[in-house]
Amino acid sequence: MINWDEFEHIHVIRKLKQIIGRWWNVDVFFADDRGNLKVIQKGVQADLKNSVCGLILQRDEGYDKLVEFARDAVTELRKSQERGVTRDFLPHLNAALFPIVIDNDFMGAVISVGYLKQGSADAQKKELAKSLAHYNLPSQDIDFAVSKLKELANDETAYFMELNDLVSQEISTLHKEISMRDDRISELNKELGIR
């Protein structure tokens, strides 16, 4: 069983999330093998880098939309067996998902939400803004949030995908190391108990 809260405090994972957030204004979330979001909760203020995510998660309906998206996307990722999958979270607002695999078992996913593809036209941004209006958000806040979104350039895509995949690999590696350490401690405790 993965202790999701533990990974949020691991220096390497925290730094990778900061880099991804700083470079692309993308928020990185974790989901378990059923697509249940971890570390973020409904109604709890979170430190988000992406202006649209920050705006939509102010509303319960927005949080529910992210939960529904995570469940559907993780199910798709599990079936695909790919190292990375991209999907629209909202119209033209993209997300990338990366599996967390431990000992050949699918344990969850890293979900990076909040970028536009290169060449996103004003019409696409307006369509995104229109979809955000359904959450009863102030129009000036929507316009500001959409204007702050970054486009992921075609030449940056491979690097973006690699960094996000590195987060999922790091979680897998750390979980294995923690499990090995715990097993070793149990063995030593048994040896001490025998003496």
PDB file of C-alpha atoms in Angstrom:
ATOM      1  CA  MET A   1       0.000   0.000   0.000  1.00  0.00           C
ATOM      2  CA  ILE A   2       1.331   3.413  -0.945  1.00  0.00           C
ATOM      3  CA  ASN A   3       1.515   6.153   1.673  1.00  0.00           C
ATOM      4  CA  TRP A   4       0.633   9.066  -0.624  1.00  0.00           C
ATOM      5  CA  ASP A   5       1.208  11.782   1.985  1.00  0.00           C
ATOM      6  CA  GLU A   6       4.774  10.571   2.408  1.00  0.00           C
ATOM      7  CA  PHE A   7       5.599  11.206  -1.260  1.00  0.00           C
ATOM      8  CA  GLU A   8       4.377  14.784  -1.103  1.00  0.00           C
ATOM      9  CA  HIS A   9       7.191  15.501   1.376  1.00  0.00           C
ATOM     10  CA  ILE A  10      10.029  13.712  -0.435  1.00  0.00           C
ATOM     11  CA  HIS A  11      12.545  16.324  -1.564  1.00  0.00           C
ATOM     12  CA  VAL A  12      13.079  14.991  -5.113  1.00  0.00           C
ATOM     13  CA  ILE A  13       9.368  14.723  -5.869  1.00  0.00           C
ATOM     14  CA  ARG A  14       8.644  18.123  -4.347  1.00  0.00           C
ATOM     15  CA  LYS A  15      11.433  19.685  -6.439  1.00  0.00           C
ATOM     16  CA  LEU A  16      10.259  18.012  -9.659  1.00  0.00           C
ATOM     17  CA  LYS A  17       6.739  19.299  -9.021  1.00  0.00           C
ATOM     18  CA  GLN A  18       8.136  22.795  -8.417  1.00  0.00           C
ATOM     19  CA  ILE A  19      10.143  22.714 -11.656  1.00  0.00           C
ATOM     20  CA  ILE A  20       7.162  21.508 -13.693  1.00  0.00           C
ATOM     21  CA  GLY A  21       4.972  24.146 -12.061  1.00  0.00           C
ATOM     22  CA  ARG A  22       7.469  26.950 -12.573  1.00  0.00           C
ATOM     23  CA  TRP A  23       8.292  26.153 -16.204  1.00  0.00           C
ATOM     24  CA  TRP A  24       4.827  25.330 -17.512  1.00  0.00           C
ATOM     25  CA  ASN A  25       2.378  26.527 -14.790  1.00  0.00           C
ATOM     26  CA  VAL A  26       1.118  22.955 -14.553  1.00  0.00           C
ATOM     27  CA  ASP A  27      -0.195  21.325 -11.379  1.00  0.00           C
ATOM     28  CA  VAL A  28       0.849  17.771 -10.560  1.00  0.00           C
ATOM     29  CA  PHE A  29      -1.653  15.538  -8.781  1.00  0.00           C
ATOM     30  CA  PHE A  30      -1.521  11.910  -7.666  1.00  0.00           C
ATOM     31  CA  ALA A  31      -4.249   9.299  -8.029  1.00  0.00           C
ATOM     32  CA  ASP A  32      -4.437   5.728  -6.766  1.00  0.00           C
ATOM     33  CA  ASP A  33      -5.134   2.687  -8.947  1.00  0.00           C
ATOM     34  CA  ARG A  34      -8.875   3.473  -8.993  1.00  0.00           C
ATOM     35  CA  GLY A  35      -8.332   7.101  -9.933  1.00  0.00           C
ATOM     36  CA  ASN A  36      -9.055   8.550  -6.494  1.00  0.00           C
ATOM     37  CA  LEU A  37      -7.164  11.807  -6.056  1.00  0.00           C
ATOM     38  CA  LYS A  38      -4.616  11.827  -3.254  1.00  0.00           C
ATOM     39  CA  VAL A  39      -3.125  14.663  -1.206  1.00  0.00           C
ATOM     40  CA  ILE A  40      -5.744  17.189  -2.415  1.00  0.00           C
ATOM     41  CA  GLN A  41      -9.181  17.392  -0.810  1.00  0.00           C
ATOM     42  CA  LYS A  42     -12.464  19.102  -1.569  1.00  0.00           C
ATOM     43  CA  GLY A  43     -12.793  22.474   0.128  1.00  0.00           C
ATOM     44  CA  VAL A  44      -9.178  22.566   1.320  1.00  0.00           C
ATOM     45  CA  GLN A  45      -7.022  25.392   0.004  1.00  0.00           C
ATOM     46  CA  ALA A  46      -4.076  24.055  -2.000  1.00  0.00           C
ATOM     47  CA  ASP A  47      -0.945  25.747  -3.324  1.00  0.00           C
ATOM     48  CA  LEU A  48      -1.604  25.509  -7.060  1.00  0.00           C
ATOM     49  CA  LYS A  49       0.596  26.840  -9.855  1.00  0.00           C
ATOM     50  CA  ASN A  50      -2.004  26.764 -12.616  1.00  0.00           C
ATOM     51  CA  SER A  51      -4.423  29.675 -12.677  1.00  0.00           C
ATOM     52  CA  VAL A  52      -7.303  27.676 -14.183  1.00  0.00           C
ATOM     53  CA  CYS A  53      -6.873  24.796 -11.715  1.00  0.00           C
ATOM     54  CA  GLY A  54      -6.773  27.285  -8.856  1.00  0.00           C
ATOM     55  CA  LEU A  55      -9.941  28.927 -10.110  1.00  0.00           C
ATOM     56  CA  ILE A  56     -11.966  25.792 -10.839  1.00  0.00           C
ATOM     57  CA  LEU A  57     -11.007  24.074  -7.579  1.00  0.00           C
ATOM     58  CA  GLN A  58     -12.567  26.951  -5.636  1.00  0.00           C
ATOM     59  CA  ARG A  59     -15.919  25.386  -6.533  1.00  0.00           C
ATOM     60  CA  ASP A  60     -17.121  21.977  -5.360  1.00  0.00           C
ATOM     61  CA  GLU A  61     -18.300  21.271  -8.918  1.00  0.00           C
ATOM     62  CA  GLY A  62     -14.792  21.983 -10.183  1.00  0.00           C
ATOM     63  CA  TYR A  63     -13.272  19.574  -7.698  1.00  0.00           C
ATOM     64  CA  ASP A  64     -15.859  16.970  -8.706  1.00  0.00           C
ATOM     65  CA  LYS A  65     -14.924  17.520 -12.374  1.00  0.00           C
ATOM     66  CA  LEU A  66     -11.256  16.884 -11.560  1.00  0.00           C
ATOM     67  CA  VAL A  67     -12.169  13.749  -9.575  1.00  0.00           C
ATOM     68  CA  GLU A  68     -14.294  12.428 -12.446  1.00  0.00           C
ATOM     69  CA  PHE A  69     -11.540  13.226 -14.942  1.00  0.00           C
ATOM     70  CA  ALA A  70      -8.921  11.469 -12.797  1.00  0.00           C
ATOM     71  CA  ARG A  71     -11.028   8.318 -12.473  1.00  0.00           C
ATOM     72  CA  ASP A  72     -11.781   8.118 -16.204  1.00  0.00           C
ATOM     73  CA  ALA A  73      -8.232   8.974 -17.256  1.00  0.00           C
ATOM     74  CA  VAL A  74      -6.590   6.522 -14.829  1.00  0.00           C
ATOM     75  CA  THR A  75      -8.899   3.751 -16.070  1.00  0.00           C
ATOM     76  CA  GLU A  76      -7.850   4.584 -19.641  1.00  0.00           C
ATOM     77  CA  LEU A  77      -4.168   4.701 -18.653  1.00  0.00           C
ATOM     78  CA  ARG A  78      -4.378   1.342 -16.911  1.00  0.00           C
ATOM     79  CA  LYS A  79      -5.898  -0.270 -20.023  1.00  0.00           C
ATOM     80  CA  SER A  80      -3.449   1.361 -22.442  1.00  0.00           C
ATOM     81  CA  GLN A  81      -0.229   0.107 -20.802  1.00  0.00           C
ATOM     82  CA  GLU A  82       1.526   3.230 -22.157  1.00  0.00           C
ATOM     83  CA  ARG A  83       4.171   5.278 -20.327  1.00  0.00           C
ATOM     84  CA  GLY A  84       2.253   8.481 -20.865  1.00  0.00           C
ATOM     85  CA  VAL A  85      -1.192   9.530 -22.073  1.00  0.00           C
ATOM     86  CA  THR A  86      -2.527  13.005 -22.835  1.00  0.00           C
ATOM     87  CA  ARG A  87      -6.172  14.031 -22.582  1.00  0.00           C
ATOM     88  CA  ASP A  88      -8.261  17.173 -22.448  1.00  0.00           C
ATOM     89  CA  PHE A  89      -9.309  18.000 -18.887  1.00  0.00           C
ATOM     90  CA  LEU A  90     -11.474  20.843 -20.151  1.00  0.00           C
ATOM     91  CA  PRO A  91     -11.860  21.925 -23.782  1.00  0.00           C
ATOM     92  CA  HIS A  92      -8.297  22.607 -25.008  1.00  0.00           C
ATOM     93  CA  LEU A  93      -6.853  22.450 -21.473  1.00  0.00           C
ATOM     94  CA  ASN A  94      -4.603  19.423 -21.516  1.00  0.00           C
ATOM     95  CA  ALA A  95      -3.433  16.932 -18.953  1.00  0.00           C
ATOM     96  CA  ALA A  96      -0.744  14.263 -19.126  1.00  0.00           C
ATOM     97  CA  LEU A  97      -0.897  11.025 -17.122  1.00  0.00           C
ATOM     98  CA  PHE A  98       1.927   8.696 -16.179  1.00  0.00           C
ATOM     99  CA  PRO A  99       1.533   5.308 -14.513  1.00  0.00           C
ATOM    100  CA  ILE A 100       2.996   4.421 -11.151  1.00  0.00           C
ATOM    101  CA  VAL A 101       4.010   0.786 -11.504  1.00  0.00           C
ATOM    102  CA  ILE A 102       5.509  -1.198  -8.638  1.00  0.00           C
ATOM    103  CA  ASP A 103       6.615  -4.797  -9.215  1.00  0.00           C
ATOM    104  CA  ASN A 104       4.571  -4.881 -12.453  1.00  0.00           C
ATOM    105  CA  ASP A 105       1.418  -3.826 -10.570  1.00  0.00           C
ATOM    106  CA  PHE A 106      -0.393  -0.639 -11.561  1.00  0.00           C
ATOM    107  CA  MET A 107      -0.616   1.405  -8.347  1.00  0.00           C
ATOM    108  CA  GLY A 108      -1.805   4.787  -9.578  1.00  0.00           C
ATOM    109  CA  ALA A 109      -0.848   7.740 -11.700  1.00  0.00           C
ATOM    110  CA  VAL A 110       0.832  11.103 -11.797  1.00  0.00           C
ATOM    111  CA  ILE A 111      -1.573  13.594 -13.395  1.00  0.00           C
ATOM    112  CA  SER A 112      -0.184  16.887 -14.713  1.00  0.00           C
ATOM    113  CA  VAL A 113      -2.970  19.341 -15.527  1.00  0.00           C
ATOM    114  CA  GLY A 114      -3.108  22.758 -17.096  1.00  0.00           C
ATOM    115  CA  TYR A 115      -1.325  23.417 -20.376  1.00  0.00           C
ATOM    116  CA  LEU A 116      -2.310  24.404 -23.882  1.00  0.00           C
ATOM    117  CA  LYS A 117      -0.886  22.752 -26.971  1.00  0.00           C
ATOM    118  CA  GLN A 118       1.317  24.917 -29.155  1.00  0.00           C
ATOM    119  CA  GLY A 119      -0.651  27.023 -31.595  1.00  0.00           C
ATOM    120  CA  SER A 120      -3.785  27.299 -29.486  1.00  0.00           C
ATOM    121  CA  ALA A 121      -5.901  29.903 -31.222  1.00  0.00           C
ATOM    122  CA  ASP A 122      -7.909  32.612 -29.528  1.00  0.00           C
ATOM    123  CA  ALA A 123     -11.063  30.701 -30.500  1.00  0.00           C
ATOM    124  CA  GLN A 124      -9.834  27.703 -28.487  1.00  0.00           C
ATOM    125  CA  LYS A 125      -9.077  29.910 -25.493  1.00  0.00           C
ATOM    126  CA  LYS A 126     -12.553  31.435 -25.756  1.00  0.00           C
ATOM    127  CA  GLU A 127     -14.062  27.944 -25.822  1.00  0.00           C
ATOM    128  CA  LEU A 128     -12.118  27.103 -22.656  1.00  0.00           C
ATOM    129  CA  ALA A 129     -13.296  30.350 -21.029  1.00  0.00           C
ATOM    130  CA  LYS A 130     -16.879  29.499 -21.990  1.00  0.00           C
ATOM    131  CA  SER A 131     -16.582  26.079 -20.330  1.00  0.00           C
ATOM    132  CA  LEU A 132     -15.242  27.742 -17.163  1.00  0.00           C
ATOM    133  CA  ALA A 133     -18.243  30.088 -17.093  1.00  0.00           C
ATOM    134  CA  HIS A 134     -20.441  27.055 -16.307  1.00  0.00           C
ATOM    135  CA  TYR A 135     -18.879  27.047 -12.824  1.00  0.00           C
ATOM    136  CA  ASN A 136     -20.328  30.505 -12.014  1.00  0.00           C
ATOM    137  CA  LEU A 137     -16.916  32.126 -11.817  1.00  0.00           C
ATOM    138  CA  PRO A 138     -16.438  35.869 -12.365  1.00  0.00           C
ATOM    139  CA  SER A 139     -15.697  36.568 -16.036  1.00  0.00           C
ATOM    140  CA  GLN A 140     -12.703  38.789 -15.240  1.00  0.00           C
ATOM    141  CA  ASP A 141     -11.181  35.955 -13.156  1.00  0.00           C
ATOM    142  CA  ILE A 142     -11.777  33.509 -16.012  1.00  0.00           C
ATOM    143  CA  ASP A 143     -10.175  35.835 -18.570  1.00  0.00           C
ATOM    144  CA  PHE A 144      -7.193  36.423 -16.293  1.00  0.00           C
ATOM    145  CA  ALA A 145      -6.754  32.685 -15.579  1.00  0.00           C
ATOM    146  CA  VAL A 146      -6.933  31.732 -19.266  1.00  0.00           C
ATOM    147  CA  SER A 147      -4.456  34.490 -20.188  1.00  0.00           C
ATOM    148  CA  LYS A 148      -1.928  33.039 -17.708  1.00  0.00           C
ATOM    149  CA  LEU A 149      -1.954  29.559 -19.298  1.00  0.00           C
ATOM    150  CA  LYS A 150       1.220  28.515 -21.057  1.00  0.00           C
ATOM    151  CA  GLU A 151       1.463  26.733 -24.353  1.00  0.00           C
ATOM    152  CA  LEU A 152       3.599  23.625 -24.402  1.00  0.00           C
ATOM    153  CA  ALA A 153       5.860  24.113 -27.417  1.00  0.00           C
ATOM    154  CA  ASN A 154       6.324  21.108 -29.678  1.00  0.00           C
ATOM    155  CA  ASP A 155      10.064  21.049 -28.964  1.00  0.00           C
ATOM    156  CA  GLU A 156       9.357  21.033 -25.190  1.00  0.00           C
ATOM    157  CA  THR A 157       6.857  18.173 -25.253  1.00  0.00           C
ATOM    158  CA  ALA A 158       9.408  15.359 -24.959  1.00  0.00           C
ATOM    159  CA  TYR A 159      11.148  17.119 -22.059  1.00  0.00           C
ATOM    160  CA  PHE A 160       7.833  17.813 -20.302  1.00  0.00           C
ATOM    161  CA  MET A 161       6.787  14.180 -20.682  1.00  0.00           C
ATOM    162  CA  GLU A 162      10.175  12.948 -19.454  1.00  0.00           C
ATOM    163  CA  LEU A 163      10.098  15.112 -16.313  1.00  0.00           C
ATOM    164  CA  ASN A 164       6.583  13.984 -15.438  1.00  0.00           C
ATOM    165  CA  ASP A 165       7.460  10.350 -16.096  1.00  0.00           C
ATOM    166  CA  LEU A 166      10.436  10.842 -13.792  1.00  0.00           C
ATOM    167  CA  VAL A 167       8.016  11.775 -10.981  1.00  0.00           C
ATOM    168  CA  SER A 168       6.161   8.465 -11.421  1.00  0.00           C
ATOM    169  CA  GLN A 169       9.427   6.502 -11.619  1.00  0.00           C
ATOM    170  CA  GLU A 170      10.734   8.213  -8.493  1.00  0.00           C
ATOM    171  CA  ILE A 171       7.578   7.276  -6.575  1.00  0.00           C
ATOM    172  CA  SER A 172       7.984   3.656  -7.702  1.00  0.00           C
ATOM    173  CA  THR A 173      11.651   3.577  -6.710  1.00  0.00           C
ATOM    174  CA  LEU A 174      11.055   5.194  -3.322  1.00  0.00           C
ATOM    175  CA  HIS A 175       8.188   2.824  -2.547  1.00  0.00           C
ATOM    176  CA  LYS A 176      10.408  -0.171  -3.343  1.00  0.00           C
ATOM    177  CA  GLU A 177      13.224   1.166  -1.163  1.00  0.00           C
ATOM    178  CA  ILE A 178      10.863   1.895   1.733  1.00  0.00           C
ATOM    179  CA  SER A 179       9.341  -1.591   1.447  1.00  0.00           C
ATOM    180  CA  MET A 180      12.800  -3.197   1.420  1.00  0.00           C
ATOM    181  CA  ARG A 181      13.796  -1.171   4.484  1.00  0.00           C
ATOM    182  CA  ASP A 182      10.620  -2.149   6.333  1.00  0.00           C
ATOM    183  CA  ASP A 183      11.154  -5.824   5.446  1.00  0.00           C
ATOM    184  CA  ARG A 184      14.734  -5.642   6.712  1.00  0.00           C
ATOM    185  CA  ILE A 185      13.605  -4.021   9.974  1.00  0.00           C
ATOM    186  CA  SER A 186      11.019  -6.786  10.452  1.00  0.00           C
ATOM    187  CA  GLU A 187      13.683  -9.442   9.882  1.00  0.00           C
ATOM    188  CA  LEU A 188      16.007  -7.806  12.411  1.00  0.00           C
ATOM    189  CA  ASN A 189      13.176  -7.541  14.954  1.00  0.00           C
ATOM    190  CA  LYS A 190      12.444 -11.248  14.517  1.00  0.00           C
ATOM    191  CA  GLU A 191      16.119 -12.081  15.049  1.00  0.00           C
ATOM    192  CA  LEU A 192      16.162  -9.983  18.224  1.00  0.00           C
ATOM    193  CA  GLY A 193      12.991 -11.687  19.421  1.00  0.00           C
ATOM    194  CA  ILE A 194      14.580 -15.125  19.004  1.00  0.00           C
ATOM    195  CA  ARG A 195      17.591 -14.238  21.166  1.00  0.00           C
TER     196      ARG A 195
END
